[in-house]
mmCIF file of C-alpha atoms and ligand atoms in Angstrom:
data_model
loop_
_atom_site.group_PDB
_atom_site.id
_atom_site.type_symbol
_atom_site.label_atom_id
_atom_site.label_comp_id
_atom_site.label_asym_id
_atom_site.label_seq_id
_atom_site.Cartn_x
_atom_site.Cartn_y
_atom_site.Cartn_z
ATOM 1 C CA UNK H 1 -13.267 13.759 -5.567
ATOM 2 C CA UNK H 2 -13.813 13.948 -1.843
ATOM 3 C CA UNK H 3 -13.805 10.240 -1.015
ATOM 4 C CA UNK H 4 -11.862 8.788 1.932
ATOM 5 C CA UNK H 5 -10.465 5.449 0.776
ATOM 6 C CA UNK H 6 -8.231 2.752 2.241
ATOM 7 C CA UNK H 7 -6.498 0.239 -0.018
ATOM 8 C CA UNK H 8 -6.258 -3.276 1.367
ATOM 9 C CA UNK H 9 -4.609 -6.290 -0.260
ATOM 10 C CA UNK H 10 -1.513 -8.402 0.389
ATOM 11 C CA UNK H 11 2.058 -7.294 -0.340
ATOM 12 C CA UNK H 12 2.469 -7.180 -4.097
ATOM 13 C CA UNK H 13 -1.234 -6.890 -4.883
ATOM 14 C CA UNK H 14 -0.682 -3.579 -6.647
ATOM 15 C CA UNK H 15 -1.601 -1.000 -4.020
ATOM 16 C CA UNK H 16 1.300 1.338 -4.785
ATOM 17 C CA UNK H 17 0.962 0.947 -8.545
ATOM 18 C CA UNK H 18 -2.758 1.670 -8.549
ATOM 19 C CA UNK H 19 -2.397 4.507 -6.054
ATOM 20 C CA UNK H 20 -0.069 6.361 -8.443
ATOM 21 C CA UNK H 21 -2.701 6.228 -11.170
ATOM 22 C CA UNK H 22 -5.633 7.046 -8.940
ATOM 23 C CA UNK H 23 -3.835 10.112 -7.636
ATOM 24 C CA UNK H 24 -3.162 11.244 -11.204
ATOM 25 C CA UNK H 25 -6.789 10.843 -12.305
ATOM 26 C CA UNK H 26 -8.789 11.767 -9.208
ATOM 27 C CA UNK H 27 -6.420 14.079 -7.350
ATOM 28 C CA UNK H 28 -6.495 12.194 -4.066
ATOM 29 C CA UNK H 29 -3.918 12.982 -1.451
ATOM 30 C CA UNK H 30 -1.977 9.752 -1.031
ATOM 31 C CA UNK H 31 -0.529 8.641 2.261
ATOM 32 C CA UNK H 32 1.657 5.537 2.053
ATOM 33 C CA UNK H 33 2.941 4.349 5.407
ATOM 34 C CA UNK H 34 5.543 2.129 3.711
ATOM 35 C CA UNK H 35 7.029 5.116 1.835
ATOM 36 C CA UNK H 36 6.940 7.301 4.941
ATOM 37 C CA UNK H 37 8.619 4.642 7.064
ATOM 38 C CA UNK H 38 11.349 3.999 4.481
ATOM 39 C CA UNK H 39 11.991 7.737 4.343
ATOM 40 C CA UNK H 40 12.284 7.825 8.143
ATOM 41 C CA UNK H 41 14.754 4.926 8.048
ATOM 42 C CA UNK H 42 16.788 6.655 5.344
ATOM 43 C CA UNK H 43 16.905 9.878 7.322
ATOM 44 C CA UNK H 44 17.784 8.060 10.527
ATOM 45 C CA UNK H 45 14.988 9.751 12.486
ATOM 46 C CA UNK H 46 13.853 8.407 15.848
ATOM 47 C CA UNK H 47 10.883 6.757 14.134
ATOM 48 C CA UNK H 48 13.164 5.260 11.490
ATOM 49 C CA UNK H 49 15.531 3.813 14.067
ATOM 50 C CA UNK H 50 12.620 2.171 15.891
ATOM 51 C CA UNK H 51 10.934 0.901 12.706
ATOM 52 C CA UNK H 52 13.901 -0.557 10.850
ATOM 53 C CA UNK H 53 14.186 -3.916 12.625
ATOM 54 C CA UNK H 54 10.502 -4.686 12.175
ATOM 55 C CA UNK H 55 10.583 -3.816 8.473
ATOM 56 C CA UNK H 56 13.714 -5.871 7.820
ATOM 57 C CA UNK H 57 12.030 -8.835 9.516
ATOM 58 C CA UNK H 58 8.772 -8.490 7.557
ATOM 59 C CA UNK H 59 6.828 -7.658 10.733
ATOM 60 C CA UNK H 60 4.492 -4.772 11.407
ATOM 61 C CA UNK H 61 5.958 -1.663 12.964
ATOM 62 C CA UNK H 62 4.199 -1.194 16.348
ATOM 63 C CA UNK H 63 0.727 0.291 16.049
ATOM 64 C CA UNK H 64 1.331 3.340 18.236
ATOM 65 C CA UNK H 65 4.215 4.513 16.021
ATOM 66 C CA UNK H 66 2.310 4.135 12.777
ATOM 67 C CA UNK H 67 -0.939 5.555 14.114
ATOM 68 C CA UNK H 68 0.975 8.597 15.357
ATOM 69 C CA UNK H 69 2.470 9.055 11.920
ATOM 70 C CA UNK H 70 -0.903 8.847 10.168
ATOM 71 C CA UNK H 71 -2.578 11.140 12.664
ATOM 72 C CA UNK H 72 0.104 13.736 11.991
ATOM 73 C CA UNK H 73 -0.217 13.449 8.196
ATOM 74 C CA UNK H 74 -4.023 13.658 8.200
ATOM 75 C CA UNK H 75 -4.128 16.749 10.353
ATOM 76 C CA UNK H 76 -5.874 19.551 8.499
ATOM 77 C CA UNK H 77 -6.059 17.607 5.228
ATOM 78 C CA UNK H 78 -8.995 18.487 2.995
ATOM 79 C CA UNK H 79 -10.487 16.645 0.033
ATOM 80 C CA UNK H 80 -10.128 13.052 -1.091
ATOM 81 C CA UNK H 81 -7.619 10.819 0.644
ATOM 82 C CA UNK H 82 -6.159 7.451 -0.306
ATOM 83 C CA UNK H 83 -4.418 5.463 2.402
ATOM 84 C CA UNK H 84 -1.973 2.929 0.936
ATOM 85 C CA UNK H 85 -0.773 0.365 3.456
ATOM 86 C CA UNK H 86 -2.759 1.628 6.428
ATOM 87 C CA UNK H 87 -4.500 0.250 8.419
ATOM 88 C CA UNK H 88 -2.764 -3.114 8.601
ATOM 89 C CA UNK H 89 -4.222 -4.450 11.840
ATOM 90 C CA UNK H 90 -7.587 -4.344 13.600
ATOM 91 C CA UNK H 91 -6.047 -2.161 16.299
ATOM 92 C CA UNK H 92 -4.966 0.381 13.672
ATOM 93 C CA UNK H 93 -8.422 0.340 12.051
ATOM 94 C CA UNK H 94 -10.088 0.998 15.401
ATOM 95 C CA UNK H 95 -7.724 3.848 16.235
ATOM 96 C CA UNK H 96 -8.207 5.329 12.777
ATOM 97 C CA UNK H 97 -11.942 5.651 13.417
ATOM 98 C CA UNK H 98 -11.248 8.204 16.101
ATOM 99 C CA UNK H 99 -10.069 10.747 13.537
ATOM 100 C CA UNK H 100 -10.860 9.521 9.994
ATOM 101 C CA UNK H 101 -14.052 8.188 8.464
ATOM 102 C CA UNK H 102 -13.319 5.408 5.966
ATOM 103 C CA UNK H 103 -15.943 5.667 3.238
ATOM 104 C CA UNK H 104 -14.579 2.912 1.009
ATOM 105 C CA UNK H 105 -12.163 0.021 1.533
ATOM 106 C CA UNK H 106 -10.866 -1.356 -1.767
ATOM 107 C CA UNK H 107 -9.531 -4.886 -1.336
ATOM 108 C CA UNK H 108 -7.294 -6.091 -4.162
ATOM 109 C CA UNK H 109 -7.647 -9.844 -4.566
ATOM 110 C CA UNK H 110 -4.657 -11.638 -6.107
ATOM 111 C CA UNK H 111 -3.736 -15.325 -6.181
ATOM 112 C CA UNK H 112 -0.808 -15.945 -3.810
ATOM 113 C CA UNK H 113 1.277 -17.709 -6.518
ATOM 114 C CA UNK H 114 1.800 -14.533 -8.514
ATOM 115 C CA UNK H 115 2.726 -12.332 -5.549
ATOM 116 C CA UNK H 116 6.240 -13.712 -4.957
ATOM 117 C CA UNK H 117 7.184 -13.039 -8.558
ATOM 118 C CA UNK H 118 5.740 -9.543 -8.473
ATOM 119 C CA UNK H 119 7.684 -8.669 -5.330
ATOM 120 C CA UNK H 120 11.070 -10.230 -5.974
ATOM 121 C CA UNK H 121 11.280 -8.482 -9.366
ATOM 122 C CA UNK H 122 9.906 -5.173 -8.170
ATOM 123 C CA UNK H 123 12.104 -2.097 -8.541
ATOM 124 C CA UNK H 124 11.363 1.171 -6.754
ATOM 125 C CA UNK H 125 12.466 4.735 -7.410
ATOM 126 C CA UNK H 126 14.671 6.204 -4.698
ATOM 127 C CA UNK H 127 13.518 9.706 -5.520
ATOM 128 C CA UNK H 128 9.745 9.520 -6.094
ATOM 129 C CA UNK H 129 8.749 6.016 -4.891
ATOM 130 C CA UNK H 130 7.272 4.977 -8.260
ATOM 131 C CA UNK H 131 7.250 1.214 -8.713
ATOM 132 C CA UNK H 132 8.242 -0.865 -11.717
ATOM 133 C CA UNK H 133 8.635 -4.550 -12.479
ATOM 134 C CA UNK H 134 11.490 -6.042 -14.460
ATOM 135 C CA UNK H 135 9.080 -7.942 -16.661
ATOM 136 C CA UNK H 136 5.486 -6.809 -16.049
ATOM 137 C CA UNK H 137 6.093 -3.069 -15.962
ATOM 138 C CA UNK H 138 9.679 -2.395 -17.049
ATOM 139 C CA UNK H 139 11.110 1.123 -17.056
ATOM 140 C CA UNK H 140 11.835 2.572 -20.505
ATOM 141 C CA UNK H 141 15.503 2.899 -19.590
ATOM 142 C CA UNK H 142 16.931 0.118 -17.429
ATOM 143 C CA UNK H 143 17.695 1.263 -13.885
ATOM 144 C CA UNK H 144 16.054 4.675 -14.085
ATOM 145 C CA UNK H 145 12.595 5.961 -13.279
ATOM 146 C CA UNK H 146 10.275 6.934 -16.172
ATOM 147 C CA UNK H 147 8.695 9.675 -14.083
ATOM 148 C CA UNK H 148 11.688 11.502 -12.631
ATOM 149 C CA UNK H 149 14.853 9.824 -13.901
ATOM 150 C CA UNK H 150 15.702 8.735 -10.337
ATOM 151 C CA UNK H 151 17.675 5.601 -9.592
ATOM 152 C CA UNK H 152 15.735 2.346 -9.337
ATOM 153 C CA UNK H 153 16.658 -0.025 -6.517
ATOM 154 C CA UNK H 154 15.477 -3.276 -5.032
ATOM 155 C CA UNK H 155 13.958 -2.913 -1.572
ATOM 156 C CA UNK H 156 15.854 -4.897 1.047
ATOM 157 C CA UNK H 157 12.590 -6.550 2.139
ATOM 158 C CA UNK H 158 11.768 -7.717 -1.401
ATOM 159 C CA UNK H 159 13.839 -10.885 -1.018
ATOM 160 C CA UNK H 160 12.041 -14.210 -1.039
ATOM 161 C CA UNK H 161 12.802 -14.857 2.634
ATOM 162 C CA UNK H 162 11.388 -11.578 3.934
ATOM 163 C CA UNK H 163 8.508 -11.696 1.443
ATOM 164 C CA UNK H 164 7.386 -14.997 2.985
ATOM 165 C CA UNK H 165 7.448 -13.405 6.449
ATOM 166 C CA UNK H 166 5.382 -10.506 5.138
ATOM 167 C CA UNK H 167 2.770 -12.926 3.804
ATOM 168 C CA UNK H 168 2.509 -14.559 7.230
ATOM 169 C CA UNK H 169 2.174 -11.135 8.835
ATOM 170 C CA UNK H 170 -0.496 -10.231 6.292
ATOM 171 C CA UNK H 171 -2.506 -13.400 6.934
ATOM 172 C CA UNK H 172 -2.356 -13.066 10.700
ATOM 173 C CA UNK H 173 -2.739 -9.325 11.183
ATOM 174 C CA UNK H 174 -4.120 -7.670 8.052
ATOM 175 C CA UNK H 175 -6.445 -10.133 6.309
ATOM 176 C CA UNK H 176 -9.086 -9.814 9.097
ATOM 177 C CA UNK H 177 -9.612 -6.204 8.005
ATOM 178 C CA UNK H 178 -11.573 -7.416 4.997
ATOM 179 C CA UNK H 179 -14.286 -8.760 7.283
ATOM 180 C CA UNK H 180 -14.068 -5.683 9.479
ATOM 181 C CA UNK H 181 -14.847 -3.331 6.600
ATOM 182 C CA UNK H 182 -17.422 -5.688 5.120
ATOM 183 C CA UNK H 183 -19.363 -5.454 8.373
ATOM 184 C CA UNK H 184 -19.166 -1.678 8.174
ATOM 185 C CA UNK H 185 -20.685 -1.860 4.686
ATOM 186 C CA UNK H 186 -17.812 -0.084 2.919
ATOM 187 C CA UNK H 187 -15.881 -3.033 1.448
ATOM 188 C CA UNK H 188 -15.345 -3.203 -2.321
ATOM 189 C CA UNK H 189 -13.488 -6.324 -3.431
ATOM 190 C CA UNK H 190 -11.709 -5.900 -6.750
ATOM 191 C CA UNK H 191 -10.066 -8.579 -8.876
ATOM 192 C CA UNK H 192 -6.373 -7.649 -8.855
ATOM 193 C CA UNK H 193 -5.298 -10.277 -11.393
ATOM 194 C CA UNK H 194 -4.404 -9.481 -14.978
ATOM 195 C CA UNK H 195 -2.848 -6.431 -16.581
ATOM 196 C CA UNK H 196 -2.208 -3.273 -14.549
ATOM 197 C CA UNK H 197 -4.490 -1.243 -16.836
ATOM 198 C CA UNK H 198 -7.338 -3.715 -16.483
ATOM 199 C CA UNK H 199 -7.100 -3.696 -12.707
ATOM 200 C CA UNK H 200 -7.030 0.096 -12.807
ATOM 201 C CA UNK H 201 -10.225 0.228 -14.853
ATOM 202 C CA UNK H 202 -11.988 -1.991 -12.317
ATOM 203 C CA UNK H 203 -10.976 0.205 -9.392
ATOM 204 C CA UNK H 204 -11.789 3.433 -11.216
ATOM 205 C CA UNK H 205 -15.258 2.072 -12.062
ATOM 206 C CA UNK H 206 -15.925 1.263 -8.406
ATOM 207 C CA UNK H 207 -14.804 4.722 -7.332
ATOM 208 C CA UNK H 208 -16.933 6.423 -9.954
ATOM 209 C CA UNK H 209 -20.063 4.691 -8.646
ATOM 210 C CA UNK H 210 -19.421 6.478 -5.350
ATOM 211 C CA UNK H 211 -18.548 9.809 -6.943
ATOM 212 C CA UNK H 212 -19.420 12.802 -4.854
HETATM 213 P P1 ADP F 1 1.941 -3.333 -3.263
HETATM 214 O O1 ADP F 1 2.044 -1.843 -3.059
HETATM 215 O O2 ADP F 1 0.546 -3.836 -3.017
HETATM 216 O O3 ADP F 1 2.969 -4.106 -2.499
HETATM 217 P P2 ADP F 1 2.988 -2.793 -5.939
HETATM 218 O O4 ADP F 1 2.038 -1.833 -6.550
HETATM 219 O O5 ADP F 1 4.280 -2.269 -5.461
HETATM 220 O O6 ADP F 1 2.223 -3.644 -4.786
HETATM 221 O O7 ADP F 1 3.241 -3.968 -7.008
HETATM 222 C C1 ADP F 1 4.161 -5.005 -6.734
HETATM 223 C C2 ADP F 1 4.932 -5.339 -8.007
HETATM 224 O O8 ADP F 1 4.048 -5.940 -8.959
HETATM 225 C C3 ADP F 1 5.542 -4.128 -8.716
HETATM 226 O O9 ADP F 1 6.760 -4.547 -9.282
HETATM 227 C C4 ADP F 1 4.509 -3.782 -9.792
HETATM 228 O O10 ADP F 1 5.145 -3.214 -10.939
HETATM 229 C C5 ADP F 1 3.955 -5.156 -10.141
HETATM 230 N N1 ADP F 1 2.520 -5.140 -10.471
HETATM 231 C C6 ADP F 1 1.546 -4.369 -9.926
HETATM 232 N N2 ADP F 1 0.337 -4.651 -10.464
HETATM 233 C C7 ADP F 1 0.557 -5.650 -11.367
HETATM 234 C C8 ADP F 1 -0.296 -6.381 -12.278
HETATM 235 N N3 ADP F 1 -1.631 -6.157 -12.349
HETATM 236 N N4 ADP F 1 0.292 -7.320 -13.046
HETATM 237 C C9 ADP F 1 1.627 -7.559 -12.976
HETATM 238 N N5 ADP F 1 2.471 -6.906 -12.165
HETATM 239 C C10 ADP F 1 1.945 -5.946 -11.371
HETATM 240 P P1 ADP F 2 4.034 -3.519 0.453
HETATM 241 O O1 ADP F 2 3.717 -2.360 -0.462
HETATM 242 O O2 ADP F 2 4.928 -4.490 -0.210
HETATM 243 O O3 ADP F 2 2.819 -4.149 1.022
HETATM 244 P P2 ADP F 2 4.798 -1.449 2.298
HETATM 245 O O4 ADP F 2 5.748 -0.595 1.559
HETATM 246 O O5 ADP F 2 3.409 -0.987 2.420
HETATM 247 O O6 ADP F 2 4.857 -2.913 1.674
HETATM 248 O O7 ADP F 2 5.341 -1.718 3.767
HETATM 249 C C1 ADP F 2 6.663 -2.126 3.990
HETATM 250 C C2 ADP F 2 6.869 -2.411 5.469
HETATM 251 O O8 ADP F 2 6.621 -1.233 6.249
HETATM 252 C C3 ADP F 2 5.930 -3.458 6.062
HETATM 253 O O9 ADP F 2 6.394 -4.779 5.862
HETATM 254 C C4 ADP F 2 5.932 -3.062 7.540
HETATM 255 O O10 ADP F 2 7.107 -3.497 8.193
HETATM 256 C C5 ADP F 2 5.965 -1.547 7.457
HETATM 257 N N1 ADP F 2 4.600 -0.970 7.432
HETATM 258 C C6 ADP F 2 4.000 -0.338 6.396
HETATM 259 N N2 ADP F 2 2.761 0.051 6.729
HETATM 260 C C7 ADP F 2 2.564 -0.347 8.015
HETATM 261 C C8 ADP F 2 1.485 -0.264 8.937
HETATM 262 N N3 ADP F 2 0.326 0.319 8.601
HETATM 263 N N4 ADP F 2 1.655 -0.807 10.165
HETATM 264 C C9 ADP F 2 2.801 -1.380 10.522
HETATM 265 N N5 ADP F 2 3.853 -1.521 9.713
HETATM 266 C C10 ADP F 2 3.749 -1.000 8.459
HETATM 267 ZN ZN1 ZN F 3 11.068 8.480 -9.788
#
């Protein structure tokens, strides 16, 4: 599957969860800016040092840093690509056009009330970045990843206070992208409510209509 896709949707809408499955079924190369930035923070790289304060505050990392990161990762990539968490601002979307042609923007629509709960009870794998939920998608063995056995942890920005900041950031900076991609004729809005499997089936159906 050769499609170039971006996944939109607010924090907690299921982008990471659905990306994992889409990669398994369709073989896309996934690029998640959140995962890459957390890795940079963990490794104490120059990028990580610059990004940390913004992430802890629930703000966007400056566009030039993130665009540079994406540009690097996309270099020479062939085949289908799924961008999870990028672009997150109009400026990023415009920059992206210089080197990547978005063929489909999947926007996961979820009622705001359920997002807080999804995020504050999210657990992530330190080793492979898989995501779980204490109630909605619990790991088979408490505290360890089903996929790789890695340790599950709670992200420091998954506290209610930072989550609320991230929603504000989303509304101000990221939500306008929906309109942006609608105007380009590539927007596919998908109902992100209900069970993970049901949401997956909806996204997979949309992707299959564009199969090439
Ligand atoms: P995002 O990447 O958009 O922030 P995630 O995929 O990490 O979202 O999902 C956020 C949390 O919600 C995770 O704990 C995940 O297990 C859970 N989750 C994802 N999709 C659903 C769903 N359809 N129903 C209930 N919980 C979900
Ligand atoms: P979520 O999956 O909950 O939406 P992410 O893991 O995608 O969160 O992102 C976590 C944090 O990393 C964001 O709150 C932001 O600080 C930073 N980040 C991720 N992607 C971008 C981006 N494209 N532009 C700027 N900052 C980003
Ligand atoms: Zn894992």
